[in-house]
Amino acid sequence: MNNRYLAVAIIFFIVMVASAAWGYTLYEEPTRERKESVDYAFTYGGNYSLYAEVINENPIYPIGTVLTDMAGYFYSISPEVEVEFRFDFEPTIDGASVEVGAVTVLRLQSLDDNEKPFWTREFELSNSSATLEGTSYYTDRFTIDAKQIGEIDEEISEIVGGASGRAVGYLVTTATMNGSISSTNIGENETYSLPIYFRSDYYFADPEGATTGMKTKSYYTIIDVETQRGIRDLWLQIALASLGLIGFVASLWTGRSKGRYDYSEFADWISIGTFPGGDWEKEVYIPTLKDLVDVAIDTGKRVIYDKEDKIFFVIDGNILYFLLIGEEA
């Protein structure tokens, strides 16, 4: 084998062995991983529901019908709307309790075409509280005189300007929650809102513009866990070892292929022999076997192949023509 290929093979072999040893050491060596263990948690949040009872004669609904989830409500049919604010508390362990307070206002605004307010007026609708223990909820109900709000919008617009029938009232509930869970104090403040639009003849809520929903707060213990590395954790070491193995095998194969010189094309002009060595009047290096065969034909000689010394040569008197295997062009 050519020394160059042998050196390359040795380098790849070292890479392969070193990478495999590195990966094995890491695999056998336990590692510590920090993990969060949830001790307890609680979920809480507020949502609104609207109910409008039909109290006036109309050709659509019987009196007493309760309308909900409608695209709109008419002042002439259901001039008042009942709002229910529901607050949920869901702890994951027993023994948790909280005191919940909720203040709800209606923030009435008249908007221009760019959704900027001409004026703002605020009405307090409710101020309530409740104690919740374990998984429970409380509801706060209050009534909005939608027809009166529409009239207030028209009255204010006539005084201060701005288009009437474009008022939006934001139900805004500020909820406070204080208590404890597993001897840990709870203190949360959240604001929830729901837009209600008041037009000339009807009003409607906009659930998509609401700020409502549930949140979860968890309490953790940070622990150190001893783990074993998996195959995916050792991808670099495996890749390097594989590269070393492929390079090692390829270098050996290439080197041996170079050592087994295929001269069958010129077998009629080549004989097996031994290189005699000695001093020559002239030594001529021939870059290819074909050129060396041409020299043999021109001089009436044969090409001699010494497998031991890996050399092809032609001797013409005291002149040596030669080609070393592995150095041919």
Coordinates of C-alpha atoms in Angstrom, one line a residue:
M1 CA 0.0 0.0 0.0
N2 CA 1.2 3.5 -0.8
N3 CA 2.4 5.3 2.3
R4 CA 0.1 8.2 1.6
Y5 CA -3.0 6.1 1.8
L6 CA -1.6 4.3 4.8
A7 CA -1.2 7.6 6.6
V8 CA -4.7 8.7 5.7
A9 CA -6.1 5.4 6.9
I10 CA -4.3 5.8 10.2
I11 CA -5.7 9.3 10.7
F12 CA -9.3 8.1 10.0
F13 CA -8.7 5.1 12.3
I14 CA -7.7 7.4 15.1
V15 CA -10.8 9.6 14.5
M16 CA -13.0 6.6 14.6
V17 CA -11.6 5.1 17.8
A18 CA -11.4 8.5 19.6
S19 CA -15.0 9.4 18.7
A20 CA -16.3 5.9 19.7
A21 CA -14.5 6.2 23.0
W22 CA -15.8 9.7 23.6
G23 CA -19.4 8.6 22.9
Y24 CA -19.1 5.5 25.1
T25 CA -17.7 7.7 27.9
L26 CA -20.6 10.1 27.6
Y27 CA -23.1 7.3 27.4
E28 CA -21.8 5.6 30.6
E29 CA -21.5 8.9 32.4
P30 CA -24.8 9.9 34.0
T31 CA -26.0 13.5 33.5
R32 CA -28.1 15.7 35.7
E33 CA -31.1 17.5 34.3
R34 CA -33.1 20.2 36.0
K35 CA -36.8 19.6 35.8
E36 CA -39.9 21.5 37.1
S37 CA -42.3 19.4 39.1
V38 CA -45.8 21.0 39.5
D39 CA -46.8 20.9 43.1
Y40 CA -50.2 22.6 42.7
A41 CA -51.9 25.1 40.5
F42 CA -55.2 26.9 40.0
T43 CA -57.1 28.1 37.0
Y44 CA -59.3 31.2 37.1
G45 CA -61.1 33.6 34.8
G46 CA -64.2 35.6 34.0
N47 CA -66.7 35.5 31.2
Y48 CA -69.9 37.4 30.3
S49 CA -73.3 36.2 29.1
L50 CA -76.2 38.4 27.9
Y51 CA -79.9 37.7 28.2
A52 CA -82.6 40.0 26.8
E53 CA -86.3 39.3 27.7
V54 CA -89.0 40.2 25.3
I55 CA -91.3 42.6 27.1
N56 CA -93.1 44.4 24.3
E57 CA -95.6 43.1 21.8
N58 CA -94.1 42.4 18.4
P59 CA -94.7 40.2 15.4
I60 CA -91.6 38.1 16.0
Y61 CA -91.3 36.7 19.6
P62 CA -93.9 36.0 22.3
I63 CA -93.6 38.1 25.4
G64 CA -91.4 36.5 28.0
T65 CA -89.1 34.9 25.5
V66 CA -85.4 35.2 26.6
L67 CA -83.1 36.0 23.8
T68 CA -79.4 35.2 23.9
D69 CA -76.5 34.9 21.5
M70 CA -78.3 37.1 19.0
A71 CA -76.7 39.2 16.3
G72 CA -78.7 42.1 17.7
Y73 CA -81.5 43.1 20.0
F74 CA -84.2 45.7 19.2
Y75 CA -85.0 48.5 21.7
S76 CA -88.7 48.1 20.7
I77 CA -88.7 44.4 21.7
S78 CA -86.1 44.0 24.4
P79 CA -85.2 47.4 25.8
E80 CA -83.3 45.9 28.7
V81 CA -80.5 43.4 28.8
E82 CA -79.4 41.3 31.7
V83 CA -75.7 40.7 32.0
E84 CA -74.2 37.8 33.9
F85 CA -70.5 37.9 34.9
R86 CA -69.2 34.5 35.9
F87 CA -65.9 34.0 37.7
D88 CA -64.5 30.5 38.0
F89 CA -61.8 29.2 40.4
E90 CA -60.4 25.7 39.9
P91 CA -57.5 24.6 42.2
T92 CA -55.8 21.3 41.7
I93 CA -55.7 20.5 45.4
D94 CA -58.1 20.6 48.3
G95 CA -58.1 23.3 50.9
A96 CA -57.7 26.3 48.6
S97 CA -60.0 29.3 49.1
V98 CA -60.2 32.8 47.8
E99 CA -62.1 36.0 48.3
V100 CA -63.2 37.4 45.0
G101 CA -64.3 41.0 44.5
A102 CA -65.7 42.4 41.2
V103 CA -66.5 45.9 40.2
T104 CA -68.2 46.4 36.8
V105 CA -68.7 49.7 35.0
L106 CA -70.1 50.6 31.6
R107 CA -67.7 52.9 29.8
L108 CA -69.9 54.6 27.2
Q109 CA -68.2 56.3 24.2
S110 CA -69.3 57.9 21.0
L111 CA -66.8 57.1 18.2
D112 CA -66.0 58.8 14.9
D113 CA -65.2 57.0 11.7
N114 CA -61.6 56.4 12.9
E115 CA -62.9 54.8 16.1
K116 CA -61.7 57.7 18.2
P117 CA -64.1 58.9 21.0
F118 CA -65.9 62.2 20.8
W119 CA -66.8 61.8 24.5
T120 CA -66.7 59.2 27.3
R121 CA -69.1 58.6 30.2
E122 CA -68.9 55.9 32.8
F123 CA -71.6 54.2 34.8
E124 CA -71.0 51.8 37.7
L125 CA -73.2 48.8 37.3
S126 CA -72.2 46.4 40.1
N127 CA -69.9 45.9 43.0
S128 CA -69.9 42.4 44.5
S129 CA -67.8 39.9 46.3
A130 CA -67.9 36.2 47.2
T131 CA -65.8 33.5 48.9
L132 CA -64.9 30.5 46.7
E133 CA -63.6 27.3 48.3
G134 CA -62.3 24.5 46.1
T135 CA -63.5 24.2 42.6
S136 CA -66.4 26.7 42.4
Y137 CA -67.7 29.9 40.8
Y138 CA -69.9 32.8 41.5
T139 CA -72.1 34.9 39.3
D140 CA -72.9 38.6 39.4
R141 CA -76.1 39.7 37.5
F142 CA -77.1 43.2 36.7
T143 CA -79.3 44.9 34.2
I144 CA -78.6 47.5 31.6
D145 CA -81.4 49.7 30.3
A146 CA -80.2 49.6 26.7
K147 CA -82.9 51.9 25.4
Q148 CA -82.0 54.5 28.0
I149 CA -78.3 54.2 27.1
G150 CA -79.3 54.9 23.5
E151 CA -81.2 58.0 24.6
I152 CA -78.3 59.2 26.6
D153 CA -76.1 58.8 23.5
E154 CA -78.5 60.9 21.5
E155 CA -78.9 63.6 24.2
I156 CA -75.1 64.0 24.7
S157 CA -74.4 64.1 21.0
E158 CA -76.9 66.9 20.6
I159 CA -75.2 68.9 23.3
V160 CA -71.5 68.3 22.5
G161 CA -71.6 67.2 18.9
G162 CA -70.7 64.0 17.2
A163 CA -73.0 61.5 15.4
S164 CA -75.6 59.8 17.5
G165 CA -76.3 56.1 17.1
R166 CA -72.7 55.2 17.1
A167 CA -72.1 54.7 20.8
V168 CA -70.1 51.7 22.2
G169 CA -70.3 50.7 25.8
Y170 CA -67.5 48.7 27.2
L171 CA -68.4 46.4 30.1
V172 CA -65.3 46.5 32.2
T173 CA -65.0 44.3 35.2
T174 CA -62.0 44.6 37.6
A175 CA -61.7 41.4 39.6
T176 CA -59.5 40.9 42.6
M177 CA -58.7 37.5 44.1
N178 CA -57.1 37.1 47.5
G179 CA -56.6 33.8 49.4
S180 CA -54.3 30.9 49.8
I181 CA -53.5 27.5 48.3
S182 CA -51.4 25.0 50.3
S183 CA -50.2 27.8 52.6
T184 CA -49.2 29.9 49.6
N185 CA -50.9 33.3 49.4
I186 CA -52.9 34.2 46.3
G187 CA -53.2 37.7 45.1
E188 CA -54.4 38.3 41.6
N189 CA -55.9 41.3 39.7
E190 CA -57.5 40.9 36.3
T191 CA -59.6 43.1 34.1
Y192 CA -62.3 41.7 31.7
S193 CA -64.3 43.6 29.1
L194 CA -67.0 43.1 26.6
P195 CA -68.0 45.7 23.9
I196 CA -71.8 46.5 23.5
Y197 CA -72.7 48.7 20.5
F198 CA -75.7 51.0 20.7
R199 CA -77.2 51.9 17.4
S200 CA -80.3 54.0 16.6
D201 CA -82.8 51.1 16.7
Y202 CA -80.9 48.2 18.2
Y203 CA -77.9 47.1 20.2
F204 CA -75.5 44.1 20.0
A205 CA -72.5 42.6 21.8
D206 CA -69.2 41.8 20.2
P207 CA -67.8 38.6 21.8
E208 CA -64.8 38.6 19.4
G209 CA -63.7 41.9 20.8
A210 CA -64.0 40.7 24.4
T211 CA -61.1 40.4 26.8
T212 CA -62.2 37.3 28.8
G213 CA -61.1 33.7 29.4
M214 CA -59.2 31.5 31.8
K215 CA -55.6 31.6 33.1
T216 CA -53.6 29.0 35.0
K217 CA -51.0 29.8 37.6
S218 CA -48.7 26.9 38.7
Y219 CA -46.3 26.5 41.6
Y220 CA -43.2 24.4 40.9
T221 CA -40.4 22.6 42.7
I222 CA -37.1 22.6 40.8
I223 CA -35.4 19.2 41.1
D224 CA -32.2 17.7 39.7
V225 CA -32.9 14.3 38.0
E226 CA -30.1 11.9 37.0
T227 CA -30.6 10.7 33.5
Q228 CA -28.8 8.6 30.9
R229 CA -27.9 10.0 27.6
G230 CA -29.8 8.6 24.7
I231 CA -28.6 7.9 21.1
R232 CA -30.0 11.3 20.0
D233 CA -27.8 13.0 22.5
L234 CA -24.7 11.4 21.0
W235 CA -25.3 12.3 17.4
L236 CA -22.0 14.2 17.1
Q237 CA -19.9 11.3 18.4
I238 CA -21.8 8.8 16.3
A239 CA -21.3 10.9 13.2
L240 CA -17.6 11.4 13.8
A241 CA -17.1 7.7 14.4
S242 CA -19.0 6.8 11.3
L243 CA -17.0 9.3 9.3
G244 CA -13.8 7.7 10.7
L245 CA -14.9 4.2 9.8
I246 CA -15.9 5.2 6.3
G247 CA -12.7 7.1 5.7
F248 CA -10.6 4.2 7.2
V249 CA -12.2 1.6 4.9
A250 CA -12.1 3.8 1.9
S251 CA -8.4 4.6 2.4
L252 CA -7.5 0.9 2.8
W253 CA -9.5 -0.1 -0.3
T254 CA -8.1 2.7 -2.4
G255 CA -4.5 2.0 -1.2
R256 CA -4.8 -1.6 -2.0
S257 CA -6.4 -0.9 -5.3
K258 CA -3.5 1.3 -6.2
G259 CA -1.1 -1.5 -5.1
R260 CA -2.8 -4.1 -7.5
Y261 CA -1.8 -2.5 -10.7
D262 CA -3.9 -3.6 -13.7
Y263 CA -1.5 -4.0 -16.7
S264 CA -3.6 -6.6 -18.6
E265 CA -4.0 -4.2 -21.5
F266 CA -0.2 -4.4 -22.1
A267 CA 0.3 -8.0 -21.0
D268 CA 1.9 -9.0 -24.4
W269 CA 4.8 -6.6 -23.8
I270 CA 5.3 -7.2 -20.1
S271 CA 7.2 -9.9 -18.3
I272 CA 7.6 -10.6 -14.6
G273 CA 11.1 -10.1 -13.3
T274 CA 13.4 -8.6 -10.6
F275 CA 14.7 -5.1 -10.7
P276 CA 18.6 -5.5 -10.8
G277 CA 19.4 -2.2 -9.2
G278 CA 22.9 -0.9 -9.9
D279 CA 24.4 2.3 -11.4
W280 CA 23.1 3.5 -14.7
E281 CA 24.5 5.8 -17.2
K282 CA 21.1 7.4 -17.5
E283 CA 17.8 7.0 -15.6
V284 CA 14.7 8.1 -17.4
Y285 CA 11.3 8.4 -15.6
I286 CA 8.4 7.5 -17.8
P287 CA 5.0 8.9 -16.6
T288 CA 2.7 6.3 -17.9
L289 CA 2.8 2.5 -18.6
K290 CA 1.7 3.1 -22.2
D291 CA 4.6 5.4 -22.8
L292 CA 6.9 2.8 -21.2
V293 CA 5.5 0.1 -23.5
D294 CA 6.2 2.4 -26.5
V295 CA 9.8 2.8 -25.3
A296 CA 10.1 -1.0 -25.1
I297 CA 8.7 -1.4 -28.6
D298 CA 11.0 1.3 -30.0
T299 CA 14.1 -0.3 -28.4
G300 CA 13.1 -3.9 -29.2
K301 CA 12.9 -4.8 -25.5
R302 CA 10.2 -5.9 -23.1
V303 CA 8.8 -4.2 -20.1
I304 CA 9.8 -6.0 -16.8
Y305 CA 7.5 -5.8 -13.8
D306 CA 8.9 -6.3 -10.3
K307 CA 6.0 -6.9 -8.0
E308 CA 8.2 -6.7 -4.9
D309 CA 9.6 -3.3 -5.7
K310 CA 6.5 -2.2 -7.5
I311 CA 8.3 -0.9 -10.5
F312 CA 8.0 -1.3 -14.3
F313 CA 11.3 -0.9 -16.2
V314 CA 13.0 -1.3 -19.5
I315 CA 16.8 -1.7 -19.8
D316 CA 18.4 -0.6 -23.0
G317 CA 22.1 -1.0 -22.6
N318 CA 23.2 1.1 -19.7
I319 CA 20.0 3.2 -19.8
L320 CA 17.1 2.6 -17.4
Y321 CA 13.6 3.6 -18.3
F322 CA 11.2 3.1 -15.3
L323 CA 7.8 3.8 -13.8
L324 CA 7.0 3.4 -10.1
I325 CA 3.5 2.1 -9.3
G326 CA 1.5 4.8 -7.5
E327 CA 3.4 7.7 -9.1
E328 CA 2.1 7.3 -12.6
A329 CA 0.4 10.3 -14.2

